[in-house]
Amino acid sequence: MLSSLSSTISRLNLFCPKPLIPPSLSSCLKTLKPLPIIPRWSCLHSLSTHSTSRLSTSLKPQFDALVSKDDLVVLGIETSCDDTAAAVVRGNGEILSQVVSSQADLLAKYGGVAPKMAEEAHSQVIDQVVQEALDKANLTARNLSAVAVTIGPGLSLCLRVGVRKARKLAGSFNLPIIGIHHMEAHCLVARLIERELEFPFMALLISGGHNLLILAHDLGHYIQLGTTIDDAIGEAYDKTAKWLGLDMSRSGGPALEELAQEGDAESIKFSTPMKQHRDCNFSYAGLKTQVRLAIGSHNINPEIPISSASSQDRRSRADIAASFQRVAVLHLEERCDRAIEWARKIEPSIKHLVVSGGVASNQYVRARLDHVVKKNNLQLVCPPPKLCTDNGVMVAWTGIEHFCMGRFDPPPPADEHEDYVYDLRPRWPLGEEYAEGRSEARSLRTARIHPSLTSIIQSSLQQQ
């Protein structure tokens, strides 16, 4: 009996931090030879290996008996774009720390994200940000159960910084490591805030790089109802803000939302994108072109900051901002309406629409989508603004959700070679496209390095 239990525990030492094993049992295990560890979750192997290995489901009951979800402590690291973030979260949902280092100065200088500059900025602060997250949690890396890190989608140069740090830390302290899908993290952080949020539910994920409408069947099982065929709404906000001469140091979205409050949203008749296409996909390239033409017709000089504009010039800029925002969000409303109709055909029981991602911090966006949700007898779930923008909490929490399902990788080697090729997934779909919702618009960007997260997990489950 003891021999059998000992073998099981030695194969489970990835699940359990050493302090969780009773001292009396720990002393008995020292003389036993450990068996090889076979994880179910292979997201962080080198690009030359894409297999998804499995941990025997027969070990799950023993794992549950050894450590509860509430006892887990996970560090989350996020560097997919322009914020360096880390956080420590307990399995019970307690946020022990949250640290974000913004690249606002670089955004203002370059008028957006410059990948090489962003990479250098991440590299300069990543050690400090992670250490500060541990210090604020009053913990050391030895107290962690696992490390979770974003591996895609995002900018390869930026993703590499976070993955390198996560692997170095996990290798040094013999910690399991969990590769996280950035958009899934935006989706699942709502389950940290709204603990009664259960699958299935709908989610609209809106940020600078993504517009995504999904039906979340279950953890790791998503159907893509709609996505962007060109530019995302956050990118359109940022570009419009830049062209209007707004302060980009806090990103363009908040600055444009604030200016729009001064304007007349009906003053400029921008056309709503993709009215002729009866799908749930998004396009903001055409709206951006309309904005540029309007700025030119009003003789607005973007080189003159809004703070130096005349009263008439400021009014014109405010009208453009308000008119742009009305149509940009109307496009969201129309697509959400149709997506809810489609989702109910698949899952009639859905009760919630989660709205997350950086643009979900916009109060006008929230108000308009709340109207759509109420009209369809659903409930709107929006994380607080600090959890809508990129953050380590969402990464840590998503890591906890997957860790409890046995989806993780073993600790990397402590002496991993500097030339190790990380598995980064800059273009990584979250779910499979809804067959009836394929776009009739111009071709979507179809290049992908990896199969979707959903297909990886579903394939793994079918092999069990």
Coordinates of N, CA, C and O in Angstrom, one line a residue, residues 70-167:
D70 N -7.7 25.5 -3.4 CA -7.4 26.7 -2.6 C -6.0 26.8 -2.1 O -5.5 27.9 -1.8
D71 N -5.3 25.7 -2.1 CA -3.9 25.7 -1.6 C -2.9 26.2 -2.7 O -1.7 26.4 -2.4
L72 N -3.3 26.2 -3.9 CA -2.4 26.5 -5.0 C -2.0 28.0 -4.9 O -2.8 28.9 -4.6
V73 N -0.8 28.3 -5.3 CA -0.3 29.7 -5.4 C 0.5 29.8 -6.7 O 1.5 29.1 -6.9
V74 N 0.0 30.5 -7.7 CA 0.5 30.6 -9.0 C 1.0 32.0 -9.4 O 0.3 33.0 -9.1
L75 N 2.2 32.1 -9.9 CA 2.7 33.3 -10.5 C 2.3 33.4 -12.0 O 2.6 32.5 -12.7
G76 N 1.8 34.5 -12.4 CA 1.4 34.8 -13.8 C 2.3 35.8 -14.4 O 2.5 36.9 -13.8
I77 N 2.8 35.6 -15.6 CA 3.7 36.6 -16.3 C 3.1 36.9 -17.6 O 2.8 35.9 -18.4
E78 N 3.0 38.1 -18.0 CA 2.4 38.6 -19.2 C 3.3 39.6 -19.9 O 3.6 40.7 -19.3
T79 N 3.7 39.3 -21.1 CA 4.5 40.2 -21.9 C 4.2 40.1 -23.4 O 5.1 40.2 -24.3
S80 N 2.9 40.0 -23.7 CA 2.5 39.7 -25.1 C 2.6 41.0 -26.0 O 2.7 40.9 -27.2
C81 N 2.6 42.2 -25.4 CA 2.6 43.4 -26.2 C 3.4 44.5 -25.5 O 4.6 44.4 -25.5
D82 N 2.7 45.5 -25.0 CA 3.4 46.7 -24.5 C 3.3 46.9 -23.0 O 3.8 47.9 -22.5
D83 N 2.9 45.9 -22.2 CA 2.9 46.0 -20.7 C 3.6 44.8 -20.2 O 3.4 43.7 -20.6
T84 N 4.5 45.1 -19.2 CA 5.2 44.0 -18.5 C 4.5 43.8 -17.2 O 4.4 44.7 -16.4
A85 N 3.9 42.6 -17.1 CA 3.0 42.4 -15.9 C 3.3 41.1 -15.2 O 3.6 40.1 -15.9
A86 N 3.1 41.1 -13.9 CA 3.2 39.8 -13.1 C 2.2 39.9 -12.0 O 1.9 41.0 -11.5
A87 N 1.8 38.8 -11.5 CA 0.9 38.7 -10.4 C 0.9 37.4 -9.7 O 1.3 36.4 -10.3
V88 N 0.6 37.4 -8.4 CA 0.5 36.1 -7.7 C -0.9 35.9 -7.2 O -1.5 36.8 -6.6
V89 N -1.5 34.8 -7.5 CA -2.9 34.5 -7.2 C -3.1 33.2 -6.6 O -2.4 32.2 -7.0
R90 N -3.9 33.1 -5.5 CA -4.2 31.8 -4.9 C -5.3 31.1 -5.6 O -6.1 31.7 -6.3
G91 N -5.4 29.8 -5.4 CA -6.4 29.0 -6.1 C -7.8 29.4 -5.6 O -8.8 29.1 -6.4
N92 N -8.0 30.0 -4.5 CA -9.3 30.4 -4.0 C -9.7 31.8 -4.6 O -10.8 32.3 -4.3
G93 N -8.9 32.3 -5.5 CA -9.2 33.6 -6.2 C -8.6 34.8 -5.5 O -8.8 35.9 -6.0
E94 N -7.9 34.6 -4.4 CA -7.3 35.8 -3.7 C -6.1 36.3 -4.5 O -5.2 35.6 -4.8
I95 N -6.2 37.6 -4.9 CA -5.1 38.2 -5.6 C -4.1 38.7 -4.6 O -4.3 39.7 -3.8
L96 N -2.9 38.1 -4.5 CA -1.9 38.4 -3.5 C -1.1 39.6 -3.9 O -0.6 40.4 -3.1
S97 N -0.9 39.8 -5.2 CA -0.2 40.9 -5.7 C -0.4 41.1 -7.2 O -0.8 40.2 -7.9
Q98 N -0.2 42.3 -7.7 CA -0.4 42.6 -9.1 C 0.5 43.8 -9.4 O 0.4 44.9 -8.8
V99 N 1.4 43.6 -10.4 CA 2.4 44.6 -10.8 C 2.3 44.8 -12.3 O 2.3 43.8 -13.0
V100 N 2.3 46.0 -12.8 CA 2.3 46.3 -14.2 C 3.2 47.4 -14.5 O 3.2 48.5 -13.8
S101 N 4.2 47.2 -15.4 CA 5.1 48.3 -15.8 C 4.6 48.7 -17.2 O 4.7 47.9 -18.2
S102 N 4.2 49.9 -17.4 CA 3.6 50.4 -18.6 C 4.7 51.0 -19.5 O 5.8 51.4 -19.1
Q103 N 4.5 50.9 -20.8 CA 5.4 51.5 -21.8 C 4.8 52.8 -22.4 O 4.9 53.0 -23.6
A104 N 4.1 53.5 -21.6 CA 3.4 54.7 -22.0 C 4.3 55.7 -22.8 O 3.9 56.3 -23.8
D105 N 5.5 55.9 -22.3 CA 6.4 56.8 -22.9 C 6.8 56.4 -24.3 O 6.9 57.2 -25.3
L106 N 7.0 55.1 -24.5 CA 7.3 54.6 -25.8 C 6.1 54.7 -26.8 O 6.2 55.0 -28.0
L107 N 4.9 54.5 -26.2 CA 3.7 54.6 -27.1 C 3.5 56.0 -27.6 O 3.2 56.3 -28.7
A108 N 3.8 57.0 -26.7 CA 3.7 58.4 -27.0 C 4.8 58.8 -28.1 O 4.5 59.5 -29.0
K109 N 6.0 58.2 -27.9 CA 7.1 58.6 -28.8 C 6.9 58.0 -30.2 O 7.1 58.7 -31.2
Y110 N 6.4 56.8 -30.3 CA 6.3 56.1 -31.6 C 4.9 56.1 -32.1 O 4.6 55.6 -33.2
G111 N 3.9 56.6 -31.3 CA 2.6 56.6 -31.8 C 1.9 55.3 -31.9 O 1.0 55.0 -32.6
G112 N 2.4 54.4 -31.1 CA 1.9 53.0 -31.1 C 3.0 52.1 -30.6 O 4.1 52.5 -30.1
V113 N 2.8 50.8 -30.8 CA 3.8 49.8 -30.3 C 4.9 49.6 -31.4 O 4.6 49.2 -32.5
A114 N 6.2 49.7 -31.0 CA 7.3 49.4 -31.8 C 7.9 48.2 -31.3 O 8.5 48.2 -30.2
P115 N 7.8 47.0 -32.0 CA 8.1 45.7 -31.4 C 9.5 45.6 -30.8 O 9.7 45.1 -29.7
K116 N 10.5 46.1 -31.5 CA 11.9 46.0 -31.0 C 12.1 46.9 -29.8 O 12.7 46.4 -28.8
M117 N 11.5 48.1 -29.8 CA 11.6 48.9 -28.6 C 10.8 48.3 -27.4 O 11.3 48.4 -26.2
A118 N 9.7 47.7 -27.7 CA 8.9 47.1 -26.7 C 9.7 45.9 -26.0 O 9.6 45.7 -24.8
E119 N 10.3 45.1 -26.9 CA 11.1 44.0 -26.4 C 12.2 44.5 -25.4 O 12.4 43.9 -24.3
E120 N 12.9 45.5 -25.8 CA 14.0 46.0 -24.9 C 13.4 46.5 -23.6 O 14.0 46.3 -22.6
A121 N 12.3 47.2 -23.7 CA 11.6 47.7 -22.5 C 11.2 46.5 -21.5 O 11.4 46.6 -20.3
H122 N 10.7 45.5 -22.1 CA 10.3 44.3 -21.3 C 11.6 43.7 -20.6 O 11.6 43.4 -19.5
S123 N 12.6 43.6 -21.4 CA 13.9 43.0 -20.9 C 14.5 43.8 -19.7 O 15.0 43.2 -18.8
Q124 N 14.3 45.1 -19.8 CA 14.9 46.0 -18.8 C 14.2 45.8 -17.4 O 14.8 46.0 -16.4
V125 N 12.9 45.5 -17.5 CA 12.1 45.6 -16.2 C 11.5 44.2 -15.8 O 11.0 44.1 -14.7
I126 N 11.7 43.1 -16.6 CA 11.0 41.9 -16.3 C 11.4 41.3 -14.9 O 10.6 40.9 -14.1
D127 N 12.7 41.4 -14.6 CA 13.2 40.8 -13.3 C 12.6 41.6 -12.2 O 12.2 41.0 -11.2
Q128 N 12.6 42.9 -12.3 CA 12.1 43.8 -11.3 C 10.6 43.6 -11.0 O 10.1 43.5 -9.9
V129 N 9.9 43.5 -12.1 CA 8.4 43.3 -12.0 C 8.1 42.0 -11.3 O 7.2 41.9 -10.5
V130 N 8.7 40.9 -11.7 CA 8.4 39.6 -11.1 C 8.8 39.6 -9.6 O 8.1 39.1 -8.8
Q131 N 10.0 40.2 -9.3 CA 10.4 40.2 -7.9 C 9.5 41.0 -7.1 O 9.1 40.7 -5.9
E132 N 9.0 42.1 -7.6 CA 8.1 43.0 -6.9 C 6.8 42.3 -6.7 O 6.1 42.4 -5.6
A133 N 6.3 41.5 -7.6 CA 5.1 40.7 -7.5 C 5.2 39.7 -6.3 O 4.3 39.5 -5.5
L134 N 6.4 39.0 -6.2 CA 6.6 38.1 -5.1 C 6.8 38.8 -3.8 O 6.2 38.4 -2.8
D135 N 7.5 40.0 -3.8 CA 7.6 40.7 -2.6 C 6.3 41.2 -2.0 O 6.0 41.1 -0.8
K136 N 5.4 41.7 -2.9 CA 4.2 42.3 -2.5 C 3.3 41.2 -1.9 O 2.4 41.4 -1.1
A137 N 3.5 39.9 -2.4 CA 2.7 38.8 -1.9 C 3.3 38.2 -0.7 O 2.8 37.3 -0.1
N138 N 4.5 38.8 -0.2 CA 5.2 38.2 0.9 C 5.6 36.8 0.8 O 5.5 36.0 1.7
L139 N 6.0 36.4 -0.5 CA 6.4 35.1 -0.8 C 7.7 35.1 -1.5 O 8.2 36.1 -2.0
T140 N 8.3 33.9 -1.6 CA 9.5 33.7 -2.5 C 9.0 32.6 -3.5 O 8.0 32.0 -3.4
A141 N 9.9 32.4 -4.5 CA 9.5 31.5 -5.5 C 9.4 30.1 -5.0 O 8.6 29.2 -5.5
R142 N 10.0 29.8 -3.8 CA 9.9 28.5 -3.2 C 8.4 28.2 -2.7 O 8.1 27.0 -2.5
N143 N 7.7 29.2 -2.5 CA 6.3 29.1 -2.0 C 5.3 28.8 -3.2 O 4.1 28.6 -2.9
L144 N 5.8 28.9 -4.4 CA 4.8 28.8 -5.6 C 4.5 27.4 -5.9 O 5.3 26.5 -5.6
S145 N 3.3 27.2 -6.4 CA 2.9 25.8 -6.9 C 3.3 25.7 -8.4 O 3.5 24.6 -8.8
A146 N 3.3 26.8 -9.1 CA 3.5 26.7 -10.6 C 3.8 28.1 -11.1 O 3.4 29.1 -10.4
V147 N 4.3 28.2 -12.3 CA 4.4 29.5 -13.0 C 3.6 29.4 -14.3 O 3.7 28.5 -15.1
A148 N 2.8 30.4 -14.5 CA 2.0 30.5 -15.8 C 2.5 31.7 -16.6 O 2.8 32.7 -16.0
V149 N 2.6 31.5 -17.9 CA 3.1 32.6 -18.7 C 2.4 32.6 -20.1 O 2.1 31.5 -20.6
T150 N 2.2 33.8 -20.6 CA 1.6 33.9 -21.9 C 2.5 33.5 -23.0 O 3.7 34.0 -23.1
I151 N 2.1 32.6 -23.9 CA 2.9 32.1 -25.0 C 2.4 32.5 -26.4 O 3.0 32.3 -27.4
G152 N 1.2 33.2 -26.4 CA 0.6 33.6 -27.6 C -0.9 33.9 -27.4 O -1.4 33.5 -26.3
P153 N -1.6 34.5 -28.3 CA -1.0 35.3 -29.4 C -0.3 36.6 -29.0 O -0.6 37.0 -27.8
G154 N 0.5 37.2 -29.8 CA 1.1 38.5 -29.4 C 2.4 38.7 -30.3 O 2.5 38.1 -31.4
L155 N 3.2 39.6 -29.9 CA 4.4 39.9 -30.6 C 5.5 38.9 -30.2 O 5.8 38.8 -29.0
S156 N 6.1 38.2 -31.1 CA 7.1 37.2 -30.8 C 8.3 37.8 -29.9 O 8.7 37.1 -29.0
L157 N 8.8 38.9 -30.3 CA 9.9 39.5 -29.5 C 9.5 39.8 -28.1 O 10.3 39.6 -27.2
C158 N 8.3 40.2 -27.9 CA 7.8 40.5 -26.5 C 7.5 39.2 -25.8 O 7.8 39.0 -24.6
L159 N 6.8 38.2 -26.4 CA 6.5 37.0 -25.8 C 7.7 36.3 -25.3 O 7.7 35.7 -24.2
R160 N 8.8 36.4 -26.1 CA 10.0 35.7 -25.7 C 10.6 36.1 -24.3 O 11.1 35.3 -23.6
V161 N 10.5 37.4 -24.0 CA 11.0 37.9 -22.8 C 10.3 37.2 -21.6 O 10.9 36.8 -20.6
G162 N 9.0 37.2 -21.6 CA 8.2 36.6 -20.5 C 8.5 35.1 -20.4 O 8.6 34.6 -19.3
V163 N 8.5 34.4 -21.6 CA 8.7 32.9 -21.5 C 10.1 32.6 -21.0 O 10.3 31.7 -20.2
R164 N 11.1 33.4 -21.4 CA 12.5 33.1 -21.0 C 12.5 33.3 -19.4 O 13.1 32.5 -18.7
K165 N 11.9 34.3 -18.9 CA 11.9 34.6 -17.5 C 11.2 33.5 -16.7 O 11.6 32.9 -15.7
A166 N 10.0 33.1 -17.3 CA 9.2 32.0 -16.6 C 10.0 30.7 -16.6 O 10.0 30.0 -15.5
R167 N 10.6 30.3 -17.7 CA 11.3 29.1 -17.7 C 12.6 29.1 -16.8 O 12.9 28.1 -16.1

